[in-house]
Coordinates of C-alpha atoms in Angstrom, one line a residue:
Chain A
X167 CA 197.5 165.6 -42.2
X168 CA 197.4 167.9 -39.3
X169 CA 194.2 165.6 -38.2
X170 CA 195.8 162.5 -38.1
X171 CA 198.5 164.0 -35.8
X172 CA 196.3 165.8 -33.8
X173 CA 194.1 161.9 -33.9
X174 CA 197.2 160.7 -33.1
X175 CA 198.1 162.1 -29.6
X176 CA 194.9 162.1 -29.0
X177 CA 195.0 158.6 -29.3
X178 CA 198.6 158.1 -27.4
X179 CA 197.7 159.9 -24.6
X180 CA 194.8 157.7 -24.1
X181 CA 196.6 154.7 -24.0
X182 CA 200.0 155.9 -21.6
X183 CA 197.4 157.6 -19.5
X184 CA 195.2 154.4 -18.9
X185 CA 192.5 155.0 -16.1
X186 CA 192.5 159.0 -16.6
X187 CA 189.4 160.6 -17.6
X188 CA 189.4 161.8 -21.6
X189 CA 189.5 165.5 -20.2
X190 CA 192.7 165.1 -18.6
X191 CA 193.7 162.8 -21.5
X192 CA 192.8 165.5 -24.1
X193 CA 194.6 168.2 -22.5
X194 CA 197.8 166.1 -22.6
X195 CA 197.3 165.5 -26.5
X196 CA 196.4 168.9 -27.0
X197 CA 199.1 170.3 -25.2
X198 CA 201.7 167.8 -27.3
X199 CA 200.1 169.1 -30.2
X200 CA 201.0 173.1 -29.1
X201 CA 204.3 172.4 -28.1
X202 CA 205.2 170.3 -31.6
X203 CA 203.3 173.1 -33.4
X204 CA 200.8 170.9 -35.0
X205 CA 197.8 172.6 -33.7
X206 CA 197.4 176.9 -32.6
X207 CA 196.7 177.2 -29.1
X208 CA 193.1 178.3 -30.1
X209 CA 192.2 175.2 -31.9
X210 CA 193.4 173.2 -28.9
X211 CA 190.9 175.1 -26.8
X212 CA 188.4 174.5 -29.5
X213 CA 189.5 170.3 -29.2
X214 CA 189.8 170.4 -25.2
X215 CA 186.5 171.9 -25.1
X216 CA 184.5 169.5 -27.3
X217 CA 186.3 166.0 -26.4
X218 CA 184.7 167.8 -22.6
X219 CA 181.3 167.7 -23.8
X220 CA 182.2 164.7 -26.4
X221 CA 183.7 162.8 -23.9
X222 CA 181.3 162.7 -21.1
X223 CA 178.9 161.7 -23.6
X224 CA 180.0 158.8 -24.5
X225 CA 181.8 157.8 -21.3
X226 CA 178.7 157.3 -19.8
X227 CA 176.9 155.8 -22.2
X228 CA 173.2 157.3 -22.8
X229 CA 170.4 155.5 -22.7
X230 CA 169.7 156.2 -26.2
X231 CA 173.1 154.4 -27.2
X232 CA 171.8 151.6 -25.0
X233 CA 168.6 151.1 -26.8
X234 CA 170.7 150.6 -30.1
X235 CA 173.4 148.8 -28.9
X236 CA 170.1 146.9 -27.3
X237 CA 168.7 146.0 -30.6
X238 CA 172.0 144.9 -32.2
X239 CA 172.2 142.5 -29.5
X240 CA 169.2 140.9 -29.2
X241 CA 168.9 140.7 -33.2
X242 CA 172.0 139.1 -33.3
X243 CA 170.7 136.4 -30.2
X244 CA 168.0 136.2 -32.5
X245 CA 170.3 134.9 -35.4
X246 CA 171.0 131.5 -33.4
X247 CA 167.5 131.0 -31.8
X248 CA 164.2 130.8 -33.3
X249 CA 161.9 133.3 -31.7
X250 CA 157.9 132.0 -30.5
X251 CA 155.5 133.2 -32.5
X252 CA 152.6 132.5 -29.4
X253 CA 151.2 135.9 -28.6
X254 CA 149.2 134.3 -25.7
X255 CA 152.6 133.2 -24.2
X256 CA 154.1 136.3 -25.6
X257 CA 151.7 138.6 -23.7
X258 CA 151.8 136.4 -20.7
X259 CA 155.6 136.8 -20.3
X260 CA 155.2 140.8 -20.8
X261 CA 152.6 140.8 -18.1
X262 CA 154.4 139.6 -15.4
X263 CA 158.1 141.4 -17.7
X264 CA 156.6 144.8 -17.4
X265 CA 155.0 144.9 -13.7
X266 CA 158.6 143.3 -12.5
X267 CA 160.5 145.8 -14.3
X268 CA 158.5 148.7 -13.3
X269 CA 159.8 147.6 -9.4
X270 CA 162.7 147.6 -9.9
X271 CA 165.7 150.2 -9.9
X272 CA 166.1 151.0 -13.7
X273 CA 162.4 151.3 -14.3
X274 CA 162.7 153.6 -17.5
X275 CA 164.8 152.5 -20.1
X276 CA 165.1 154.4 -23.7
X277 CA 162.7 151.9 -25.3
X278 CA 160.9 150.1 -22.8
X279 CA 161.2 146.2 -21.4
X280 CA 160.2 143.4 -23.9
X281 CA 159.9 140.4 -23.6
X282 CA 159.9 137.3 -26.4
X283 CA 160.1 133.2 -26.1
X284 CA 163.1 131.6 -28.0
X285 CA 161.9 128.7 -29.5
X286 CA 164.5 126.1 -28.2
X287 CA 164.4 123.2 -25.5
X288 CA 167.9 124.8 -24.5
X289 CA 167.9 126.0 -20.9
X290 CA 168.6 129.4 -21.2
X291 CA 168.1 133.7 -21.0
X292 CA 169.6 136.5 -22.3
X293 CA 168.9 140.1 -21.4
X294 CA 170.3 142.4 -23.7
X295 CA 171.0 146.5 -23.0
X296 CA 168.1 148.3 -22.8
X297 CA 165.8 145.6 -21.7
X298 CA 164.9 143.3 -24.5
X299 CA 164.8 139.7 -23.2
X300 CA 164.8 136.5 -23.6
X301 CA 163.7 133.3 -22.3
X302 CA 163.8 129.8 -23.9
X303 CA 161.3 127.2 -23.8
X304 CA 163.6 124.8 -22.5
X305 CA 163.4 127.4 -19.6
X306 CA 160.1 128.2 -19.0
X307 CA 159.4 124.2 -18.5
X308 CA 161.7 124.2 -15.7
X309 CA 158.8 126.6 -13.9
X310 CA 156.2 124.8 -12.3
X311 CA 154.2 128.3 -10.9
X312 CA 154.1 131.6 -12.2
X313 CA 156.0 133.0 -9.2
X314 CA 158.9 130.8 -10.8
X315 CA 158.3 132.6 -14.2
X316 CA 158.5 135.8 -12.6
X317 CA 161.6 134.6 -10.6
X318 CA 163.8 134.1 -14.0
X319 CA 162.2 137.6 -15.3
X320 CA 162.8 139.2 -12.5
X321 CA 166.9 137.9 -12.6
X322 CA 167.1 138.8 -16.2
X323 CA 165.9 142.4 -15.5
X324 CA 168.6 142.7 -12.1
X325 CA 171.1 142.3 -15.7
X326 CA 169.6 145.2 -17.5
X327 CA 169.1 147.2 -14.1
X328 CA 173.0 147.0 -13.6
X329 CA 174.6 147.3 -16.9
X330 CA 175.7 144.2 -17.2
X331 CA 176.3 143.6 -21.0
X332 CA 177.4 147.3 -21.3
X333 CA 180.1 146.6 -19.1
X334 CA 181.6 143.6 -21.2
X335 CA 182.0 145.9 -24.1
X336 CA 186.1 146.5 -24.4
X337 CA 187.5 149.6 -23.4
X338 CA 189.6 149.8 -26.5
X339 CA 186.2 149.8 -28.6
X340 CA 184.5 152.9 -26.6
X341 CA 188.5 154.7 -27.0
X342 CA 188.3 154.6 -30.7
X343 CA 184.7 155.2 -31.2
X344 CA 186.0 158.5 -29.1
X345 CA 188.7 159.9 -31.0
X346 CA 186.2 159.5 -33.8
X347 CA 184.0 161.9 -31.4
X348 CA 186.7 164.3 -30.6
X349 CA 187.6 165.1 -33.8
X350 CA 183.8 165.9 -35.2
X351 CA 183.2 167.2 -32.7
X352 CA 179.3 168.8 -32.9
X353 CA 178.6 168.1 -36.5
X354 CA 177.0 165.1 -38.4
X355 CA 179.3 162.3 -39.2
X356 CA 181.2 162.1 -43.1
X357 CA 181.3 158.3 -44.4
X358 CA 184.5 157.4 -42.8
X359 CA 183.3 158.6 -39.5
X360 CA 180.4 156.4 -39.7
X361 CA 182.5 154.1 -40.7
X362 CA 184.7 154.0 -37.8
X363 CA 181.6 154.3 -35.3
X364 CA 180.4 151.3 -36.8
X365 CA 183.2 149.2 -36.6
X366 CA 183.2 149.9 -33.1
X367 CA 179.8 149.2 -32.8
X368 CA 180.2 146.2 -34.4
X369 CA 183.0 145.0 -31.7
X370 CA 181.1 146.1 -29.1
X371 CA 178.3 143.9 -30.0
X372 CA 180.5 140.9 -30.1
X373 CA 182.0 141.6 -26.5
X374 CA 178.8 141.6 -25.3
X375 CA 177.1 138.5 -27.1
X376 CA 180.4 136.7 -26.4
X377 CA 180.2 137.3 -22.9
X378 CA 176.6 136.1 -22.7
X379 CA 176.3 133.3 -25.1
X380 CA 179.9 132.0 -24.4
X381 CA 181.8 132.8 -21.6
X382 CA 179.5 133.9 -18.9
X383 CA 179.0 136.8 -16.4
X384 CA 181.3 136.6 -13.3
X385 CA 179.8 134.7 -10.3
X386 CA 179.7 138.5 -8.9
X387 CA 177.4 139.7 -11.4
X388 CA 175.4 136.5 -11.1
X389 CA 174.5 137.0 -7.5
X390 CA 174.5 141.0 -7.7
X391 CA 171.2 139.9 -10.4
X392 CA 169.7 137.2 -8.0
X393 CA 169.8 139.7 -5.4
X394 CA 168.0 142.4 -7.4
X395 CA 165.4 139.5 -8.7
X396 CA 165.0 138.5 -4.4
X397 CA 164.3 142.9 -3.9
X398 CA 161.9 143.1 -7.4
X399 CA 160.1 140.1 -6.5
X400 CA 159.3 141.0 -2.8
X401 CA 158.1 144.6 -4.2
X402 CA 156.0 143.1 -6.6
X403 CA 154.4 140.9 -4.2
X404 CA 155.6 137.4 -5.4
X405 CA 157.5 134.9 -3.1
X406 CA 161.1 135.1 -3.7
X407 CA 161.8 131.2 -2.2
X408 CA 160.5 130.7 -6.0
X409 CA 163.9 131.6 -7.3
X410 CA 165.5 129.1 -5.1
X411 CA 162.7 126.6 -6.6
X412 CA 164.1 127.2 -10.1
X413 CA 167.5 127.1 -9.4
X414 CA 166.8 123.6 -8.3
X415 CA 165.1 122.3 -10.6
X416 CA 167.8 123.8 -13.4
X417 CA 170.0 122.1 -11.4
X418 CA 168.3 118.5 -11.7
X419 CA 167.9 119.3 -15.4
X420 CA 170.8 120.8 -17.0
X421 CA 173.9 119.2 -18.5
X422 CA 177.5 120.3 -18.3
X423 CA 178.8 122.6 -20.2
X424 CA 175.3 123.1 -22.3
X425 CA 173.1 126.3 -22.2
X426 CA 172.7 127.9 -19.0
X427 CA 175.2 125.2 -17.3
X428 CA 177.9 126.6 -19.4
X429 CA 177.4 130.1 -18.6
X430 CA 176.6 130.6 -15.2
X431 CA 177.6 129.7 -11.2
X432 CA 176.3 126.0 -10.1
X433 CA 172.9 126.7 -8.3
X434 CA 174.0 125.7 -5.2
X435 CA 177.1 128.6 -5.3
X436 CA 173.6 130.9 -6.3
X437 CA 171.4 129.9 -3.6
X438 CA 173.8 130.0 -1.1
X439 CA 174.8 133.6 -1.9
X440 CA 170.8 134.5 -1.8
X441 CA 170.1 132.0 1.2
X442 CA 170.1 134.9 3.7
X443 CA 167.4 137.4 1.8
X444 CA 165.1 134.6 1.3
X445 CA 165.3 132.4 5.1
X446 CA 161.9 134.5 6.3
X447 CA 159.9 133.8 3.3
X448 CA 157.8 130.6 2.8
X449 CA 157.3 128.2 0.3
X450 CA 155.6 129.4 -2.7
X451 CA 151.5 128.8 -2.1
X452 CA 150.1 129.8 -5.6
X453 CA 146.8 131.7 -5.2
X454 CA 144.2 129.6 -7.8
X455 CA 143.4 132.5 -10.2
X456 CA 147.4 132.5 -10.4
X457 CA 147.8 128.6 -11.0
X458 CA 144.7 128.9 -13.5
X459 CA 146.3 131.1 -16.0
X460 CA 149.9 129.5 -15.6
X461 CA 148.2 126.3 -16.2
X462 CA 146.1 127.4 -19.0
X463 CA 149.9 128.9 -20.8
X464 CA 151.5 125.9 -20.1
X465 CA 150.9 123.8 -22.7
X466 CA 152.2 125.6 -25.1
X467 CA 155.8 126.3 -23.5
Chain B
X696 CA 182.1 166.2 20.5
X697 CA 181.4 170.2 19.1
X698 CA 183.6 168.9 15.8
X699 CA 181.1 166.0 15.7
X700 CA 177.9 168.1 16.1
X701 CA 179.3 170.8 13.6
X702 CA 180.2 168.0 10.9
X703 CA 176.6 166.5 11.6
X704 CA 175.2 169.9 11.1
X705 CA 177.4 170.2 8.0
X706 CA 175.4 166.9 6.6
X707 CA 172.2 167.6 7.6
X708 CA 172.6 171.0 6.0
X709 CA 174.3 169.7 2.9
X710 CA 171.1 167.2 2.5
X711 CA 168.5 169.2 2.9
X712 CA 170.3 172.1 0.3
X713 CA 170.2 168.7 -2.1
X714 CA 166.4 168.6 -1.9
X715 CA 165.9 172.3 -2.0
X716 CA 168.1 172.8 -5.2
X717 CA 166.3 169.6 -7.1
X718 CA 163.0 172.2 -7.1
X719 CA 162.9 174.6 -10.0
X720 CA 166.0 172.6 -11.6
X721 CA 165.0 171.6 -15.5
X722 CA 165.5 168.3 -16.4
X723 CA 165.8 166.7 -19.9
X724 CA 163.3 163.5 -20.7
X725 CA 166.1 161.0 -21.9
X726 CA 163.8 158.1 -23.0
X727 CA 161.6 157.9 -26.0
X728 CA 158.1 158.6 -24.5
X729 CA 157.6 158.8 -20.8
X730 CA 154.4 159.5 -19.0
X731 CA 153.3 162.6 -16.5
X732 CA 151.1 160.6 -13.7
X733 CA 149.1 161.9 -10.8
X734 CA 150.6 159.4 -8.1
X735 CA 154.0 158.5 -8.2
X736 CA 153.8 155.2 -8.7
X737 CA 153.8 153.1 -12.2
X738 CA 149.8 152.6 -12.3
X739 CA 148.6 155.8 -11.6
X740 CA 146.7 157.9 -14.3
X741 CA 148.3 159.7 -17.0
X742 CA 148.1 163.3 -17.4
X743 CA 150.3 163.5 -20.2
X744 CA 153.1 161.9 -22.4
X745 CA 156.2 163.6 -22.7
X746 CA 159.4 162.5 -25.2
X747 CA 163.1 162.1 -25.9
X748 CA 164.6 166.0 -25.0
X749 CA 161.6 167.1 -23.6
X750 CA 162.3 169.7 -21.1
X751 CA 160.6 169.4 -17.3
X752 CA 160.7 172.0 -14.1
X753 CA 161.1 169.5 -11.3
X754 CA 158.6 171.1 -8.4
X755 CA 158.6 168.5 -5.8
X756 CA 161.4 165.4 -5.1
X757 CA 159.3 162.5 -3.4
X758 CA 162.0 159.3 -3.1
X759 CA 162.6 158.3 -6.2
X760 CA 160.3 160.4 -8.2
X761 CA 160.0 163.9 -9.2
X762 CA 156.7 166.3 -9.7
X763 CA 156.9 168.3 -12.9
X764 CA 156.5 170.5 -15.2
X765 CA 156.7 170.4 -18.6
X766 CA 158.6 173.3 -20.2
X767 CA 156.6 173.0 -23.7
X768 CA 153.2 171.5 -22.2
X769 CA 152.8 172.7 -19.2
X770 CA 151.5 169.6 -18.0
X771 CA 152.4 168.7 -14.3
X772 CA 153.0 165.5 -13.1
X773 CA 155.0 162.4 -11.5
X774 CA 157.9 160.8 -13.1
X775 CA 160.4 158.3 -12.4
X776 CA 163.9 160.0 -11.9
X777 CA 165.1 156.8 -14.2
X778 CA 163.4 158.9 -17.1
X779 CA 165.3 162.1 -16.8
X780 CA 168.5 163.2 -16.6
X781 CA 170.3 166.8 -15.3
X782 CA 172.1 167.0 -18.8
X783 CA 170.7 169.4 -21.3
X784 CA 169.8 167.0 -24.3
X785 CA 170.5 169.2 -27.1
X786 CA 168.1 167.6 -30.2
X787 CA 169.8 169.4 -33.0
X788 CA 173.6 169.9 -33.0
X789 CA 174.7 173.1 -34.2
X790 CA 178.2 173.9 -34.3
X791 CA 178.4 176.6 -31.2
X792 CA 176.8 173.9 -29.3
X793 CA 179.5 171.6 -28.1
X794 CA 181.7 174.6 -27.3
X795 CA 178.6 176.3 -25.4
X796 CA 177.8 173.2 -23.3
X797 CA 181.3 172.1 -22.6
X798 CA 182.1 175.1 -20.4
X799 CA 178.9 173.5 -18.2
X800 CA 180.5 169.9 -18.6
X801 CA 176.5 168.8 -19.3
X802 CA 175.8 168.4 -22.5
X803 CA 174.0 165.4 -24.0
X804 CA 174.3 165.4 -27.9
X805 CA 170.7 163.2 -28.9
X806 CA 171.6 160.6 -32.2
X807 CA 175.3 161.2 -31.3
X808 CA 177.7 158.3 -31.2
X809 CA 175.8 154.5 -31.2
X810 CA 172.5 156.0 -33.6
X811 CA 170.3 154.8 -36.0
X812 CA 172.7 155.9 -38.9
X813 CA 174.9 153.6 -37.3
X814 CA 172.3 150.8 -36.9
X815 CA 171.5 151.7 -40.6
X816 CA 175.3 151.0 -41.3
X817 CA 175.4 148.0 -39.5
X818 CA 172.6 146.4 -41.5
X819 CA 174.2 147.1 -44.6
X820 CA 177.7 145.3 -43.3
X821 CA 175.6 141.7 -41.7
X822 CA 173.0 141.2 -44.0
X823 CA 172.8 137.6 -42.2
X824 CA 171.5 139.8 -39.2
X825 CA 167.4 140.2 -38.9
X826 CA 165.7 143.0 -37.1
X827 CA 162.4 141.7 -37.7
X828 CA 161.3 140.3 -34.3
X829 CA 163.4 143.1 -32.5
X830 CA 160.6 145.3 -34.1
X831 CA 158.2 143.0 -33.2
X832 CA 158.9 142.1 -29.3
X833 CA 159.7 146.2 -29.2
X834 CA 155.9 146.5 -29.8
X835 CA 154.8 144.6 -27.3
X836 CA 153.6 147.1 -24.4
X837 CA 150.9 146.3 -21.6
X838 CA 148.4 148.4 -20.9
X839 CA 148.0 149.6 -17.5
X840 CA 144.8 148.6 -17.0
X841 CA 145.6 145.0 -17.9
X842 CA 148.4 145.5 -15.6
X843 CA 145.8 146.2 -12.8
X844 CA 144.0 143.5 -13.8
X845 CA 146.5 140.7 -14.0
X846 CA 148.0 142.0 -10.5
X847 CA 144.2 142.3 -9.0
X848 CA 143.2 138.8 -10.1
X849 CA 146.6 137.0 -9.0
X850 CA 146.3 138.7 -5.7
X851 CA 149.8 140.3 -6.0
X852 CA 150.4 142.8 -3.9
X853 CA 152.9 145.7 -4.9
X854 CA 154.0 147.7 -2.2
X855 CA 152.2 150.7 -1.4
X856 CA 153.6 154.0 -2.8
X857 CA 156.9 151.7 -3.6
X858 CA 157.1 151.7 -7.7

C-alpha cells in the first residue's frame, strides 16, 4: 500500500513538473510523501538517493539499452520485409557498412554495425538503434557506383550516429519504465516489474518503427543525416556528389506516397540543404578495381 | 581589455586542466568487446580486447581517442572515446550499490532497465516476431585486414590519423 502511494507521487510529480529532471522530480514526491506521513524521512533519503543513480541511468539511455531496443527493432522491420540470404552481397554491403561507420562520430556502438539486404523492390532503409541496417533491393538498384552504395550507408549511419529512433520513443514510455526503476531500486526485477519494463519496451518499440516505417523523420533530422553521410564520406575517401547522384535518381524512380517517397523530404528539399558541402567536389570517377567489384555484385541486387 | 585577457586566461586555463585531469581518470568499457590498438585509428593492430565493464586508466587524450590502461590486463592501448564512458559500470548490483554511487551521481547499473530478461519477455508476448536474422546480420563482422584490402584495392583514401 505504502508503495503505490509512494509510486504514486512519484508518478504526479513527474507529470506537474514536466521538463524537470527526475532528481528534482523525486525530491518533490518524496517530500509529499514525508509531509503526508506515507514514507519516514530515512526511506525518502533511501528513494531520493536511488531514483539519483536510477534516474540518470535511464535518462540517458545506455548503450547497452540501445543494442536491445536495437534488436527489437530491426526484428520487428524484419517481420514485414524478407531479408537476402546473398552473403556475397551481404559481405559487400558490410565492407563498405563497417569502414563508413568507423569514420564517423559514433564509431562504437554496444554491438557493432550490421548490415543486411531486405529482399523487396521497395525503395527504402531503415537504421535501427545501435546500428543494425537495412537496405532494400529496390534501393541498391537505384546505385549505379559503389560510391552511391556507400552514399545511402553512409546516410543510414548519420541516423544511428544521432539518435534518431531513440528520440521518437515517447516520453511517457521512458517515465513509467522509471517509476518502475525508482522503486527497485538496485535489486533484480520480481514478475510484475518485468512486466511493466516490458510493456514499456514494447511501446517504445512501436514509437520508433512507427516513426520510421510510417510517418517519417523531420526534414531536420533528414538533412542533419545527409550532412553526417557528406563528413563520413569525405573521411572515408569516397566522393560525396554521389549522394546527390542517388537522390536523383530516387527521385526519377519513386512514387508518391510509397517507400521512401512516403517517409522522407523530396530530393530536391535534400540536395538543396547539402548543395553547399558538396559544390567543390566533382563528379563521381569510379576507379576500375571499384567499378569491377560493384559490377560483379550487381546482378544479384 | 585586462577583463578580456583574464577571462581568456580563465579558458585557456580551464582547457588545458580538461586535458590534464582526463590522464589517470578510469574509465568503464560500455560496449561488448572493444579493442586496445597501437595507433589510434580503426586499422591499427590489436594489442588486446577488452569488454562490457572493463575498467581502463586513460594515460594520454589524443582528439578523439584515449591511450590506456587496462585495470585487469594491464594491456595499454588506443581506444575510441565512443567505447568508454566516465560512469562506473557496476556488473553486479548489490544492494549498497545504488545508495554508494548515487552520492557520485555516476553510476551505470549493466542489465538494468531495457535487458535481455526483458528481450526474453518480449519474445514470449510477439511470438509473430523472429530474431533469427538479427542473430544472423549481428554476426557479420569484417576483418581488418579485409578492410585494408577492400580500401587498398578501391583506392579509397581515409584520412590520415582521422578515424
Amino acid at each position: 500500500m505504502r508503495n503505490i502511494i509512494i509510486l504514486a507521487a512519484l508518478a504526479t510529480s513527474f507529470i506537474i513538473a514536466g521538463c524537470k529532471t527526475l532528481e528534482t522530480v523525486t525530491n518533490i514526491g518524496t517530500s509529499l510523501g514525508v509531509a503526508t506521513g506515507t514514507i519516514s524521512a530515512q526511506q525518502a533519503e533511501s528513494i531520493n538517493k536511488t531514483s539519483t543513480a536510477v534516474g540518470k541511468t535511464f535518462e540517458e539511455i545506455t548503450p547497452e539499452q540501445e543494442y536491445y531496443i536495437g534488436r527489437a527493432v530491426a526484428a520487428t522491420i524484419l517481420k514485414t520485409y524478407k531479408p537476402m540470404d546473398n552473403d556475397e552481397l551481404n559481405n559487400y554491403l558490410n565492407t563498405i557498412g563497417q569502414i563508413l561507420a568507423a569514420a564517423s562520430d559514433k564509431p562504437e556502438t554496444f554491438g557493432g554495425y550490421h548490415f543486411l539486404v531486405l529482399n523487396t523492390d521497395e525503395i527504402n532503409a531503415f537504421a535501427a538503434p545501435g546500428g543494425l541496417i537495412f537496405v532494400s533491393r529496390g534501393l541498391l538498384r537505384c546505385c549505379k557506383n559503389e560510391d552511391a552504395v556507400a552514399a545511402v550507408l553512409a546516410h543510414e549511419v548519420g541516423h544511428v550516429q544521432y539518435g534518431h529512433g531513440l528520440q521518437a520513443i515517447k516520453k511517457s514510455r521512458l517515465t513509467s519504465a522509471l517509476t518502475v526503476l525508482a522503486a527497485e531500486g538496485a535489486k533484480n526485477f520480481g514478475g510484475e516489474q518485468l512486466a511493466e519494463l516490458t510493456t514499456a519496451f514494447e511501446g517504445s518499440i512501436g514509437d520508433i518503427t512507427a516513426t520510421m516505417v510510417n510517418n517519417g523523420y523531420a526534414r531536420k533530422f533528414e538533412s542533419q543525416s545527409d550532412e553526417a553521410a557528406v563528413t563520413i564520406l569525405k573521411r572515408v575517401g569516397y566522393n560525396p556528389s554521389a549522394l546527390k547522384d542517388m537522390l536523383e535518381e530516387m527521385d526519377k524512380l519513386s512514387h508518391p506516397g510509397q517507400g521512401f517517397a512516403k517517409t522522407h523530404p523530396a530530393p530536391k528539399d535534400r540536395i538543396n540543404d547539402i548543395q553547399n558541402l558538396i559544390s567543390s567536389a566533382g563528379p563521381v570517377i569510379e576507379p576500375n578495381e571499384r567499378m569491377a567489384r560493384f559490377s560483379k555484385v550487381q546482378p544479384s541486387i | 581589455m585586462k577583463r578580456i585577457m583574464m577571462i581568456a586566461a580563465g579558458i585557456i586555463i580551464m582547457a588545458t586542466l580538461t586535458t590534464v585531469l582526463a590522464k589517470d581518470t578510469t574509465m568503464s568499457v560500455q560496449i561488448r568487446k572493444g579493442s586496445l590498438r597501437t595507433t589510434p585509428t580503426f586499422l591499427g593492430s590489436v594489442v588486446g580486447n577488452v569488454e562490457y565493464g572493463e575498467k581502463l586508466i586513460i594515460d594520454e587524450t589524443r582528439g578523439e581517442w584515449l591511450k590506456a590502461t587496462s585495470q585487469s590486463s594491464h594491456r595499454m592501448g588506443w581506444i575510441h572515446n565512443s567505447a568508454v564512458t566516465k560512469k562506473d559500470i557496476k556488473m553486479q548490483a548489490g544492494d549498497k550499490t545504488a545508495e554508494v554511487a548515487a552520492s557520485s551521481g555516476e553510476l551505470a547499473l549493466a542489465g538494468k532497465g531495457f535487458n535481455s530478461d526483458v528481450e526474453a519477455a518480449f519474445k514470449s508476448k510477439n511470438a509473430d516476431i523472429d530474431f533469427t536474422w538479427v542473430d544472423k546480420m549481428e554476426k557479420i563482422k569484417i576483418e581488418p585486414e579485409a578492410m585494408l584490402e577492400f580500401i587498398r584495392k578501391g583506392l579509397i583514401a581515409p584520412k590520415a590519423g582521422a578515424k
